[in-house]
Short mmCIF file of C-alpha atoms and ligand atoms in Angstrom, two decimals:
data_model
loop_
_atom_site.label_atom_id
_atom_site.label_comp_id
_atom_site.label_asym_id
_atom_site.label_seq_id
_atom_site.Cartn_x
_atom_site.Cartn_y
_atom_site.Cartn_z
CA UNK N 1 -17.89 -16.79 13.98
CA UNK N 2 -15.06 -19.53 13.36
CA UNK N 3 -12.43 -18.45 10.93
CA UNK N 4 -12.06 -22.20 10.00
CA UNK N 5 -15.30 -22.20 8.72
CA UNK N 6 -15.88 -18.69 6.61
CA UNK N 7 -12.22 -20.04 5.39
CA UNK N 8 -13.43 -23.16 4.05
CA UNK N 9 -16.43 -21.48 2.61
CA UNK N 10 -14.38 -18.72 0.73
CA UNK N 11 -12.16 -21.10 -0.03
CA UNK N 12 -14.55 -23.30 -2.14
CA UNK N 13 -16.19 -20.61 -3.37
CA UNK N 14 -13.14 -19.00 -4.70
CA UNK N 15 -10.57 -21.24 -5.69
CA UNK N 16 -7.32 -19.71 -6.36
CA UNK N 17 -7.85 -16.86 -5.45
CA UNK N 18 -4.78 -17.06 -3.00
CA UNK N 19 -3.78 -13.74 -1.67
CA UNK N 20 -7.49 -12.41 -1.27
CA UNK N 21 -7.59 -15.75 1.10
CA UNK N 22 -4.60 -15.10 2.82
CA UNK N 23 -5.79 -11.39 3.35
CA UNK N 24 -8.96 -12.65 4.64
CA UNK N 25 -7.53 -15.45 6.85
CA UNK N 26 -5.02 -12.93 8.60
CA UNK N 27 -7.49 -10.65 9.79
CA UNK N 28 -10.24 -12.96 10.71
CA UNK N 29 -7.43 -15.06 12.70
CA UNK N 30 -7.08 -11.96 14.56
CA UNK N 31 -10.53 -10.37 15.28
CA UNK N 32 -11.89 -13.53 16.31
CA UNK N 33 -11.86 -13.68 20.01
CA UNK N 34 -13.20 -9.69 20.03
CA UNK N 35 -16.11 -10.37 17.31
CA UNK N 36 -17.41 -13.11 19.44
CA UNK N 37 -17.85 -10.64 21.67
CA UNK N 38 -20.23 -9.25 19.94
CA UNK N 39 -23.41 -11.29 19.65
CA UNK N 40 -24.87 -7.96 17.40
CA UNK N 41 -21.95 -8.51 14.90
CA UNK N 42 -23.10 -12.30 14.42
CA UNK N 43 -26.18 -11.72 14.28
CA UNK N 44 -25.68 -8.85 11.81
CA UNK N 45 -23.59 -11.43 9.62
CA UNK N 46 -20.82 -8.84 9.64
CA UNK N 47 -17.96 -10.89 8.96
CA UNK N 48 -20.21 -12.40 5.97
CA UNK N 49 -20.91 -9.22 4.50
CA UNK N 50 -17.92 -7.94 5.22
CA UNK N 51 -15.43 -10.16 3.47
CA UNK N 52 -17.03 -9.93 -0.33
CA UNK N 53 -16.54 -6.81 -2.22
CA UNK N 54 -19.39 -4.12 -2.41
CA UNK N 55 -18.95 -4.47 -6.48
CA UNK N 56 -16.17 -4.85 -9.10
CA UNK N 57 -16.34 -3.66 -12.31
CA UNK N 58 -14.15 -5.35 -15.35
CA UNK N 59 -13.68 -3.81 -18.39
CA UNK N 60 -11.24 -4.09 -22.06
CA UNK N 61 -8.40 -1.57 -22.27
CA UNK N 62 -7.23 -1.10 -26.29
CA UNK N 63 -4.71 1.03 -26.82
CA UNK N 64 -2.09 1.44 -30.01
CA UNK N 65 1.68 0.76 -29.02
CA UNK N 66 4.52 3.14 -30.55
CA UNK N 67 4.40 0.54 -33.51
CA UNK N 68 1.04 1.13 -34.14
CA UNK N 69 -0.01 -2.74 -33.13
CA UNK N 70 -3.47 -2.91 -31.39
CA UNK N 71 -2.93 -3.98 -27.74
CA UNK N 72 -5.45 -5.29 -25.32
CA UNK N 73 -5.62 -5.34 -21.59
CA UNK N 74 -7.94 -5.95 -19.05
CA UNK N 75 -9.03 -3.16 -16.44
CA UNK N 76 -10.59 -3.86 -12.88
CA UNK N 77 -12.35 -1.20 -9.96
CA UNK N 78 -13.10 -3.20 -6.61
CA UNK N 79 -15.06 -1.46 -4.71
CA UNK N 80 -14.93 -3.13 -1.41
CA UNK N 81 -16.60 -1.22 1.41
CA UNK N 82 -18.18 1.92 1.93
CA UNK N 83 -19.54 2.07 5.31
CA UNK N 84 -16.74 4.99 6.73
CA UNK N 85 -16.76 7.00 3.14
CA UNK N 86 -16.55 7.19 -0.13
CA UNK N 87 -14.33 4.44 -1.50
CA UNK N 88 -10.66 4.79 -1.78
CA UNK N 89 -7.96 3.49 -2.84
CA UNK N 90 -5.44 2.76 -5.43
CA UNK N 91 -4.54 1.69 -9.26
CA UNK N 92 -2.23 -0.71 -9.64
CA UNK N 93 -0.59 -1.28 -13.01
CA UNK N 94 1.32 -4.26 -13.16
CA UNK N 95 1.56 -7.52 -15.16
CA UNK N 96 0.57 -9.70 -12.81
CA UNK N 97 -2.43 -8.36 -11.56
CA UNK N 98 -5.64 -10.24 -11.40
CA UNK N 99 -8.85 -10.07 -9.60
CA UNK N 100 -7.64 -12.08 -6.40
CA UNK N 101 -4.45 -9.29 -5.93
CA UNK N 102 -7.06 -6.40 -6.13
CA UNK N 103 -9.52 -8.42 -3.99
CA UNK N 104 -6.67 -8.50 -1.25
CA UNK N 105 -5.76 -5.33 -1.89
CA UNK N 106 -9.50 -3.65 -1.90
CA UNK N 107 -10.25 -5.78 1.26
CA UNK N 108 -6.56 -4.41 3.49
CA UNK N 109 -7.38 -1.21 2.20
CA UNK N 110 -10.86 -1.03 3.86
CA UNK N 111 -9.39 -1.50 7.43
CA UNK N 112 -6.01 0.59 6.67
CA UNK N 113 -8.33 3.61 6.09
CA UNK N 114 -10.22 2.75 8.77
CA UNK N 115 -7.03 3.39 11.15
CA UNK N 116 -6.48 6.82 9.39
CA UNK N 117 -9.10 8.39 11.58
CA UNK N 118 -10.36 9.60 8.30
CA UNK N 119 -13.83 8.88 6.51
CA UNK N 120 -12.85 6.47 3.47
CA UNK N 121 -13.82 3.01 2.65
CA UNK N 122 -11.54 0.61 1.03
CA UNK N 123 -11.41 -0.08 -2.80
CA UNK N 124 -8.27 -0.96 -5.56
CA UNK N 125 -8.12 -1.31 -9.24
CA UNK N 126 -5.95 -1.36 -11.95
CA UNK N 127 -4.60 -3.55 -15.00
CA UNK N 128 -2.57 -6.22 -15.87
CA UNK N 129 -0.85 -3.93 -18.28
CA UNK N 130 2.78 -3.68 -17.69
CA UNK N 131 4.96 -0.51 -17.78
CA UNK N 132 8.05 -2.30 -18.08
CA UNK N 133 9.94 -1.15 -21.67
CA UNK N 134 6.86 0.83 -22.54
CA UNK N 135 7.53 4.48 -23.41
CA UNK N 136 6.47 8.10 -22.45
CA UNK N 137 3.88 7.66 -25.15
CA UNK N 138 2.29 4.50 -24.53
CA UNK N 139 2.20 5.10 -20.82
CA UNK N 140 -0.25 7.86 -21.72
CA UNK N 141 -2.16 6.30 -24.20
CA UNK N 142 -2.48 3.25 -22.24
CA UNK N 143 -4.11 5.93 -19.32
CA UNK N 144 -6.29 7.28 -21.59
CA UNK N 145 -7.75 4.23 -22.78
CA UNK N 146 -8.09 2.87 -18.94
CA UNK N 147 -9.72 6.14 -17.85
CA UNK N 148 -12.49 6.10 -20.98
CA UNK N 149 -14.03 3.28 -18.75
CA UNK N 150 -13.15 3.77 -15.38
CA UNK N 151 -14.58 7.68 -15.63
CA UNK N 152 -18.05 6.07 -14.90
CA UNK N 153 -17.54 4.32 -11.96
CA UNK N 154 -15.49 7.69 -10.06
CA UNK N 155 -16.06 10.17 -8.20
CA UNK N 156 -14.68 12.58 -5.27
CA UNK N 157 -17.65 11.16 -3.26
CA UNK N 158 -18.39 7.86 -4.74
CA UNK N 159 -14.50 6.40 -5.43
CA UNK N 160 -11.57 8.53 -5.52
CA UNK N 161 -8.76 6.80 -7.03
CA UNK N 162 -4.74 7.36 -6.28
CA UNK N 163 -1.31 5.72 -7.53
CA UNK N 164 -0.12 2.05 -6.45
CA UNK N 165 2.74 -0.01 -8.00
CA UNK N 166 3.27 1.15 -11.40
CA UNK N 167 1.30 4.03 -10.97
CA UNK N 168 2.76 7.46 -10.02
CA UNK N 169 2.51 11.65 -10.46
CA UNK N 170 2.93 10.72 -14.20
CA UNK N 171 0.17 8.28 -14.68
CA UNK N 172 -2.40 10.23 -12.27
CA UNK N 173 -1.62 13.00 -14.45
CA UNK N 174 -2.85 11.48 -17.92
CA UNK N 175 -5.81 9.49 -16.31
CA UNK N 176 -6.82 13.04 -14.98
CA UNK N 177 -6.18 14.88 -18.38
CA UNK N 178 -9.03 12.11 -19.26
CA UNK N 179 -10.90 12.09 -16.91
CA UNK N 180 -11.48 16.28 -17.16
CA UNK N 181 -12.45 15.44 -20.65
CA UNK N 182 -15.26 13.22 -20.39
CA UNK N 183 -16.98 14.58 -17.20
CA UNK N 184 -16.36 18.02 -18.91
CA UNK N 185 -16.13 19.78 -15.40
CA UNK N 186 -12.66 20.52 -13.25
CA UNK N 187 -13.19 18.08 -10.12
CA UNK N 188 -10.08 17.49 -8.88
CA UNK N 189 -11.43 15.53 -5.82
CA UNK N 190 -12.34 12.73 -8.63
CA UNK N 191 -8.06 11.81 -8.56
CA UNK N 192 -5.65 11.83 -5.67
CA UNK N 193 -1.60 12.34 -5.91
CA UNK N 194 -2.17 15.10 -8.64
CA UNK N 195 0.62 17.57 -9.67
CA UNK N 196 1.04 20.20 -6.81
CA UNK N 197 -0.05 23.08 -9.21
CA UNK N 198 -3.43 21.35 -10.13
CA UNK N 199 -5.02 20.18 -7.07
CA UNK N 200 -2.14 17.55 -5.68
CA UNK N 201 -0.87 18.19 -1.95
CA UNK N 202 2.42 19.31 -1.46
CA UNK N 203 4.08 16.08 0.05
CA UNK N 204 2.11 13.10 -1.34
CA UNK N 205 4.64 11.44 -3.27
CA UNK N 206 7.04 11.31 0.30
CA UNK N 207 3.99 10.78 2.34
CA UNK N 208 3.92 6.47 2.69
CA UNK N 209 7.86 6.15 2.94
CA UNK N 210 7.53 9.31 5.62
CA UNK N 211 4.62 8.40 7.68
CA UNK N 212 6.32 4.39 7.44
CA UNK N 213 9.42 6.34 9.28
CA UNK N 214 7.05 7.75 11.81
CA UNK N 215 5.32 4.98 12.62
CA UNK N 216 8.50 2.82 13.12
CA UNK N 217 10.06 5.79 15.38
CA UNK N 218 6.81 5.01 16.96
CA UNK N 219 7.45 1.49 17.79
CA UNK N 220 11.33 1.57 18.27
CA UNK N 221 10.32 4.79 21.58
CA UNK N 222 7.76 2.41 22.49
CA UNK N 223 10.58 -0.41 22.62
CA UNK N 224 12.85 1.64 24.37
CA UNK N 225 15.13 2.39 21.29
CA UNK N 226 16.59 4.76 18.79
CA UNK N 227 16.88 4.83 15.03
CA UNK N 228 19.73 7.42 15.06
CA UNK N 229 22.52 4.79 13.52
CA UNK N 230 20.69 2.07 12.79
CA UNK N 231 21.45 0.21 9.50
CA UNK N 232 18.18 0.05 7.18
CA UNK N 233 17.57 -2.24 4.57
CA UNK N 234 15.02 -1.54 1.87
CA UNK N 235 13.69 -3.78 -0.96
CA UNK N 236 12.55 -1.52 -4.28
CA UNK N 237 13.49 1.69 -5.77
CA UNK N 238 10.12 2.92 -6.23
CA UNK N 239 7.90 5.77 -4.66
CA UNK N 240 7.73 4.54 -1.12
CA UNK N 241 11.01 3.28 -0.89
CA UNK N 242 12.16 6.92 -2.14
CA UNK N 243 10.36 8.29 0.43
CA UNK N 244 11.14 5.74 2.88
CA UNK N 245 15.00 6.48 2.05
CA UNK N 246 14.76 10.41 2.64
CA UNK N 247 13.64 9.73 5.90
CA UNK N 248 15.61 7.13 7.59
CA UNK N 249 18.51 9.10 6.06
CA UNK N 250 17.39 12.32 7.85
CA UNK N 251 16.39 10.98 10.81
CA UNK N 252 19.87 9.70 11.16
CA UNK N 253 19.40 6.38 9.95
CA UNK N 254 21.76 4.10 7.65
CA UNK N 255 20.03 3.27 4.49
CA UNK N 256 22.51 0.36 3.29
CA UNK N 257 20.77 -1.89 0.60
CA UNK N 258 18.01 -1.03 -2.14
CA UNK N 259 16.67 -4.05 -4.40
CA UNK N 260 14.62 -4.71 -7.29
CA UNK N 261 13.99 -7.83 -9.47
CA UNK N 262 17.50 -8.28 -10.99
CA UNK N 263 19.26 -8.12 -7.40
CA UNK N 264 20.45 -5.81 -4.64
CA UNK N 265 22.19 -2.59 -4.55
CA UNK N 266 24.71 -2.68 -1.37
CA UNK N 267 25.67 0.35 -0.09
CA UNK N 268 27.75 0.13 2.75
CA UNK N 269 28.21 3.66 3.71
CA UNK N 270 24.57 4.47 3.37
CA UNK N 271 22.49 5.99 0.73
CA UNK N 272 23.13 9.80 -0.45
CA UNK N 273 20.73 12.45 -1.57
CA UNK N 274 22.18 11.99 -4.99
CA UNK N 275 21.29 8.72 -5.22
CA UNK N 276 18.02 9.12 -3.79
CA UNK N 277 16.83 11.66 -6.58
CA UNK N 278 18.15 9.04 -9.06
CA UNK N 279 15.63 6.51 -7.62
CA UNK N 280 13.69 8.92 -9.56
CA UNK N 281 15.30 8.63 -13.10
CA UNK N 282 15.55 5.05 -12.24
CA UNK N 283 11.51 5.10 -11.72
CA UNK N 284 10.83 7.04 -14.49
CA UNK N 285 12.64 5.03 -17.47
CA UNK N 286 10.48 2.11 -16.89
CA UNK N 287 13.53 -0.18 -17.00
CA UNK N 288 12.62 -1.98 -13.53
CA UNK N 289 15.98 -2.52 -12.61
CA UNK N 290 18.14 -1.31 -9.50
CA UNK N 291 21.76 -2.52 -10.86
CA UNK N 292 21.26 0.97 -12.79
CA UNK N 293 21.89 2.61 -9.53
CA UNK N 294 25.73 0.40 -9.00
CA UNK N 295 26.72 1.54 -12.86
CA UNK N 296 25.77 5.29 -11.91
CA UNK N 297 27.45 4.88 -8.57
CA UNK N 298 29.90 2.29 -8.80
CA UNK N 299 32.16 3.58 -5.97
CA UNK N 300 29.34 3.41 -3.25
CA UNK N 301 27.56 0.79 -4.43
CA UNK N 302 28.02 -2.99 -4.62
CA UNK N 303 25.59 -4.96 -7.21
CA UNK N 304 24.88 -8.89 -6.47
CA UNK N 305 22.41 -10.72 -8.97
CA UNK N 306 19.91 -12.47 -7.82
CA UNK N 307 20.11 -11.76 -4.22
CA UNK N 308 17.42 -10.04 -2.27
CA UNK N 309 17.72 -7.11 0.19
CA UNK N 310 17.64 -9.53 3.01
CA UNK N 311 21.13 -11.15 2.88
CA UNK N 312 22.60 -7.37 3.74
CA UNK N 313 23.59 -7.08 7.57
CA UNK N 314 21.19 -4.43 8.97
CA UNK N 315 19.26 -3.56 12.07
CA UNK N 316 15.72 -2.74 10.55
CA UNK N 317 14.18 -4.27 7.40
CA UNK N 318 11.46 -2.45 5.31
CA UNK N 319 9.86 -4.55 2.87
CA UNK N 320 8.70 -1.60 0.30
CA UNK N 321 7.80 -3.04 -2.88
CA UNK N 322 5.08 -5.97 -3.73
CA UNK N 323 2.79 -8.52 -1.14
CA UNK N 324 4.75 -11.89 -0.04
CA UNK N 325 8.05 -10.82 -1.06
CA UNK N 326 9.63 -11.42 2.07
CA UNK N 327 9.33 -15.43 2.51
CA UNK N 328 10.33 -17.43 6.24
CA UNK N 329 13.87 -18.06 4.80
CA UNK N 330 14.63 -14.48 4.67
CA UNK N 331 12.94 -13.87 7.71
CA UNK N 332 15.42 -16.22 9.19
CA UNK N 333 18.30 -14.63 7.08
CA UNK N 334 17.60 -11.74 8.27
CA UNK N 335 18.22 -12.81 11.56
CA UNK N 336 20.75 -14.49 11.16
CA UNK N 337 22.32 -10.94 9.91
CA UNK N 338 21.47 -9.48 13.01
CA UNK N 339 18.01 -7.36 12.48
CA UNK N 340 15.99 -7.21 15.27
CA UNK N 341 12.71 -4.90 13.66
CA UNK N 342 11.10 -5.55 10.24
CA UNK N 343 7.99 -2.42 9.42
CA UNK N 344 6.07 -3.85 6.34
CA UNK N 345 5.41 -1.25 4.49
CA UNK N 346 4.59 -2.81 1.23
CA UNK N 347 0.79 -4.34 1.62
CA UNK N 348 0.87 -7.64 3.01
CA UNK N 349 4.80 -7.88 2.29
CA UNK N 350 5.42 -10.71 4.58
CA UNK N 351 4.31 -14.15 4.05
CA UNK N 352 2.94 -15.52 7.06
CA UNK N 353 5.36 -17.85 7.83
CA UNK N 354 7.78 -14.70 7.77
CA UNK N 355 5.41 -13.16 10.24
CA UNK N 356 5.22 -15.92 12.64
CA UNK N 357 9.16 -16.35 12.80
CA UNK N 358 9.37 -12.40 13.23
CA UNK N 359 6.85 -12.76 16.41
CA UNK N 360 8.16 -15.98 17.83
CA UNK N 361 11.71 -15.04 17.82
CA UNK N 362 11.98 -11.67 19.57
CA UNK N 363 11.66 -9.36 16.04
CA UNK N 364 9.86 -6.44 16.23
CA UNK N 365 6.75 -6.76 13.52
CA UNK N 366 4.47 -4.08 12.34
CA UNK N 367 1.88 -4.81 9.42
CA UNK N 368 1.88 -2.72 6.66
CA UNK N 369 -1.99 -1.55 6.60
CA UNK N 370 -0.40 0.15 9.76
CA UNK N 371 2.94 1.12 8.71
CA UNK N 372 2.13 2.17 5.30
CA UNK N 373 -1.62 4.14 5.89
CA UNK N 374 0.58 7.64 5.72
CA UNK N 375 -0.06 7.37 1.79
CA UNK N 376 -3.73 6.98 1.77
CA UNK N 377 -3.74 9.17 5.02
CA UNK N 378 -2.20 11.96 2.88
CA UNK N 379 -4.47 11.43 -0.09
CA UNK N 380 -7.22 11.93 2.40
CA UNK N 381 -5.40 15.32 3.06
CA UNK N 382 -5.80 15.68 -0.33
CA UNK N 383 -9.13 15.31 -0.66
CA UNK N 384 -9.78 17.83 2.04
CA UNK N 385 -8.05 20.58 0.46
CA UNK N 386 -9.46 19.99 -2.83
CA UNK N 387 -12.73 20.10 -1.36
CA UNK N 388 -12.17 23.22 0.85
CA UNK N 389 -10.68 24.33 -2.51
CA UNK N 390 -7.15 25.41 -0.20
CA UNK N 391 -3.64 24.45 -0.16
CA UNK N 392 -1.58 23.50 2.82
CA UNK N 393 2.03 24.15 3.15
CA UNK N 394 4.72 21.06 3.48
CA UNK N 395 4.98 21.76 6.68
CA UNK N 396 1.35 21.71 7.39
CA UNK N 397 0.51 18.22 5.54
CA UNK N 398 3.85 16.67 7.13
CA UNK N 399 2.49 17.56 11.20
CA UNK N 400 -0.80 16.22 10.36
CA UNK N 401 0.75 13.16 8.75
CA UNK N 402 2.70 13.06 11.46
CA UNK N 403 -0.15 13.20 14.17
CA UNK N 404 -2.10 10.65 12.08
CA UNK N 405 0.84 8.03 12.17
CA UNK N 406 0.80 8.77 15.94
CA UNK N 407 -2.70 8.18 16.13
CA UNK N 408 -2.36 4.86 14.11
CA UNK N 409 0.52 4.01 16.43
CA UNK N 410 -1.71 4.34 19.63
CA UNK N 411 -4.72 2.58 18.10
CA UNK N 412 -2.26 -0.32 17.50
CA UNK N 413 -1.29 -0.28 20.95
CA UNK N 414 -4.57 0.05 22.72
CA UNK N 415 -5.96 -3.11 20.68
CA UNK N 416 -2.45 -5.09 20.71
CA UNK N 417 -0.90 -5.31 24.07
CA UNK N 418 -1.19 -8.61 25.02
CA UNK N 419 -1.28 -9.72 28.72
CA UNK N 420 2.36 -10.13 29.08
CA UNK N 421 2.93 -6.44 27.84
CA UNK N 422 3.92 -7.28 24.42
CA UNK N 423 2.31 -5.37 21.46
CA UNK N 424 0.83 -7.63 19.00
CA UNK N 425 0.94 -4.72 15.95
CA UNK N 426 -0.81 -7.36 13.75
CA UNK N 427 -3.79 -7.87 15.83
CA UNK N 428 -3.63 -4.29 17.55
CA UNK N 429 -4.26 -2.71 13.71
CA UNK N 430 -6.96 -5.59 12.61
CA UNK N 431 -8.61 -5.39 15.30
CA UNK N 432 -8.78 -1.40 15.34
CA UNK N 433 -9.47 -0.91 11.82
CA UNK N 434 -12.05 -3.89 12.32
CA UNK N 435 -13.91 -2.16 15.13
CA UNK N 436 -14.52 0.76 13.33
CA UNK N 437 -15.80 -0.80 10.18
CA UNK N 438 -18.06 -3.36 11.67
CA UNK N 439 -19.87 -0.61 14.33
CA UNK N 440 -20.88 1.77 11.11
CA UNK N 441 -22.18 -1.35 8.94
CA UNK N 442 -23.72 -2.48 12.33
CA UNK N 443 -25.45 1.09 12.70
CA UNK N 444 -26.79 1.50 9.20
CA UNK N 445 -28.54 -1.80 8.77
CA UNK N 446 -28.58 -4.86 6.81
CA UNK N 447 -28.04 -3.20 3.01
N1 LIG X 501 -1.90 2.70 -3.04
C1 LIG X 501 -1.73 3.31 -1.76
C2 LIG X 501 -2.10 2.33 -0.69
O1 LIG X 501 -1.88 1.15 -0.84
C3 LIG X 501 -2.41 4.66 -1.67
C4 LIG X 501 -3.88 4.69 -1.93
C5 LIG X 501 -4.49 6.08 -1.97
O2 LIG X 501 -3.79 7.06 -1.77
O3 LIG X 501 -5.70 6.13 -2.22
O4 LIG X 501 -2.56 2.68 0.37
#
């Protein structure tokens, strides 16, 4: 296999379809060498098979807005690979979504499962409807709408959707009020990130910003380090970068910046638990805007328009809120400001030439179908209980989160040490999750 070549191929076959190239083009890059390896995998066409979706499914969304105006959106399910399990993954809700962002997404997903140790293929959907301004009301008709069509395509063994950007306990909760409806039976399995007294596990909505903690504890042991006092800087306000915020703060981290699209929240003496739960209000208005956290909090926290997360002095950077929105000038500001570690945990948060300066100037680098798999690893949890109709404790969920992210950790290792004892995270977690996916469509035949 030469990556130049399935590249050009994709690339003519799907023009403009940018991030589902770059997705592609990062992991082939980095399973090359290893797949060619493999004469079975060539011969197989692996790599071919492996790189289009399974199916994806398109449909109209009409719903009525509070003015009673007819709106129309589109609705997508990519189902990209089901040789490990069931398919998996999550619904994105965001105006900028097309068919090339859930492509990317449906295709990281597949290997970031992989890496979970659990059994679930990769898919992603969603719309390009966007919750910005909308209200209580239209958020939930706008679910019900998306879930009359998307109920035929589900299933808690055929494709078991969860939350993405845009899409939280709130949303998961009217799609599922739907969903119960049509398919007139209570399968909770169908959903993940449910309401913990209906079939949700305790600990889903921390469980990426958490197990993105553990994993870059992880790395920074590995590296000989500590994260007790280290200054963190987070991009978003969202569910992960909640989570992500608990944790630094407990493990004795500095959280010192929070962002969204209007600018950066500085916080110079680190984040509190008070402002953490407002993250939460913040969330829930639908306003998309972080300078709400400097008028709540105007003594802790400095608001600059315009700026990005990145121009804050900190140790550790966690991208945790949409693909490419860290670019190779902020990499380079960033350094300039003194980090030395940057954990993706957003998918695919870095753009490569970010990723390159991070790994050819001494800066720490994990990818975030690594960093980030604690969310899906939890919704796996999830599944599990629902299944074994049982309910773990907090306590329970967060060791075996915590053991996964371990687990992902070590895979990482094993396939990313280099020769002169460096770990290459990026090509450590392709080329695990890759492994695994390629030996199971390998073993059950050309289909
Ligand atoms: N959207 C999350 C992700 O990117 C979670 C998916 C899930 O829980 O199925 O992994």
């Amino acid at each position: 296999m030469k990556t130049t070549d399935i590249m050009a191929r994709l690339r003519a076959k799907y023009p403009g379809e940018n991030e589902y190239l770059q997705a592609v083009q990062e992991v082939l890059e980095s399973v090359e060498d290893v797949y060619n390896q493999h004469p079975e995998f060539e011969q197989a066409k692996i790599v071919e098979r492996m790189v289009e979706p399974d199916r994806i499914f398109t449909f109209r969304v009409t719903w009525v807005d509070d003015k009673g105006e007819v709106q129309t959106n589109t609705g997508y399910r990519v189902q990209f690979n089901s040789a490990i399990g069931p398919y998996k993954g999550g619904l994105r809700f965001h105006k900028a979504v097309t068919p090339s962002m859930l492509k990317f997404l449906g295709f990281e997903q597949t290997f970031k499962n992989a890496l979970t140790t659990l059994p679930m293929g990769g898919a992603k959907g969603g719309s390009d409807f966007d919750p910005v301004g909308k209200s209580n009301d239209e958020i939930m008709r706008f679910c019900q709408a998306f879930m009359l069509e998307l109920w035929q395509c589900i299933g808690p063994d055929q494709d078991i959707p969860a939350g993405d950007v845009g899409v939280g306990g709130r949303e998961i909760g009217y799609l599922y009020g739907m969903y119960k409806k049509l398919a007139r039976e209570y399968n909770t399995g169908v959903l993940t990130g449910k309401g913990s007294t209906w079939g949700g596990s305790i600990l889903r909505p921390e469980a990426t910003g958490f197990g993105a903690l553990y994993f870059t504890q992880n790395l920074l042991h590995k590296a000989g380090k500590d994260i007790k006092g280290c200054k963190v800087a987070i991009s978003g306000f969202g569910n992960v970068a909640w989570g992500a915020c608990i944790k630094a703060t407990e493990l004795g981290a500095k959280v010192v910046a929070i962002s969204g699209p209007d600018g950066v929240c500085e916080i110079p003496d680190g984040i509190t638990r008070e402002m953490i739960d407002y993250m939460l209000v913040m969330r829930a208005s639908n306003r998309n805007r972080v300078q709400d956290m400097s008028d709540k909090f105007p003594a802790a926290c400095k608001f600059t328009a315009g700026k990005k997360a990145w121009s804050v002095k900190c140790d550790i950077a966690l991208p945790c809120a949409f693909q490419n929105e860290l670019s190779e000038d902020d990499a380079k500001e960033l350094k300039a400001n003194g980090c030395w570690c940057c954990c993706e945990v957003s998918n695919m948060g870095c753009q490569p030439g970010a990723i390159h300066f991070f790994q050819h100037n001494g800066i720490f680098f994990a990818p975030g179908k690594a960093v980030n798999a604690g969310g899906v690893a939890t919704s796996g949890l999830e599944m599990t209980q629902n299944a074994s109709h049982i309910s773990w404790s907090g306590a329970e969920v967060d060791a075996k989160l915590h053991f996964i992210m371990d687990s992902i950790h070590e895979q990482c290792v094993k396939y990313g040490t280099q020769p002169d004892g460096t770990i290459d995270y990026v090509k450590g977690a392709n080329i695990a999750g890759f492994m695994k996916v390629a030996t199971a469509m390998l073993e059950q035949g050309t289909i």
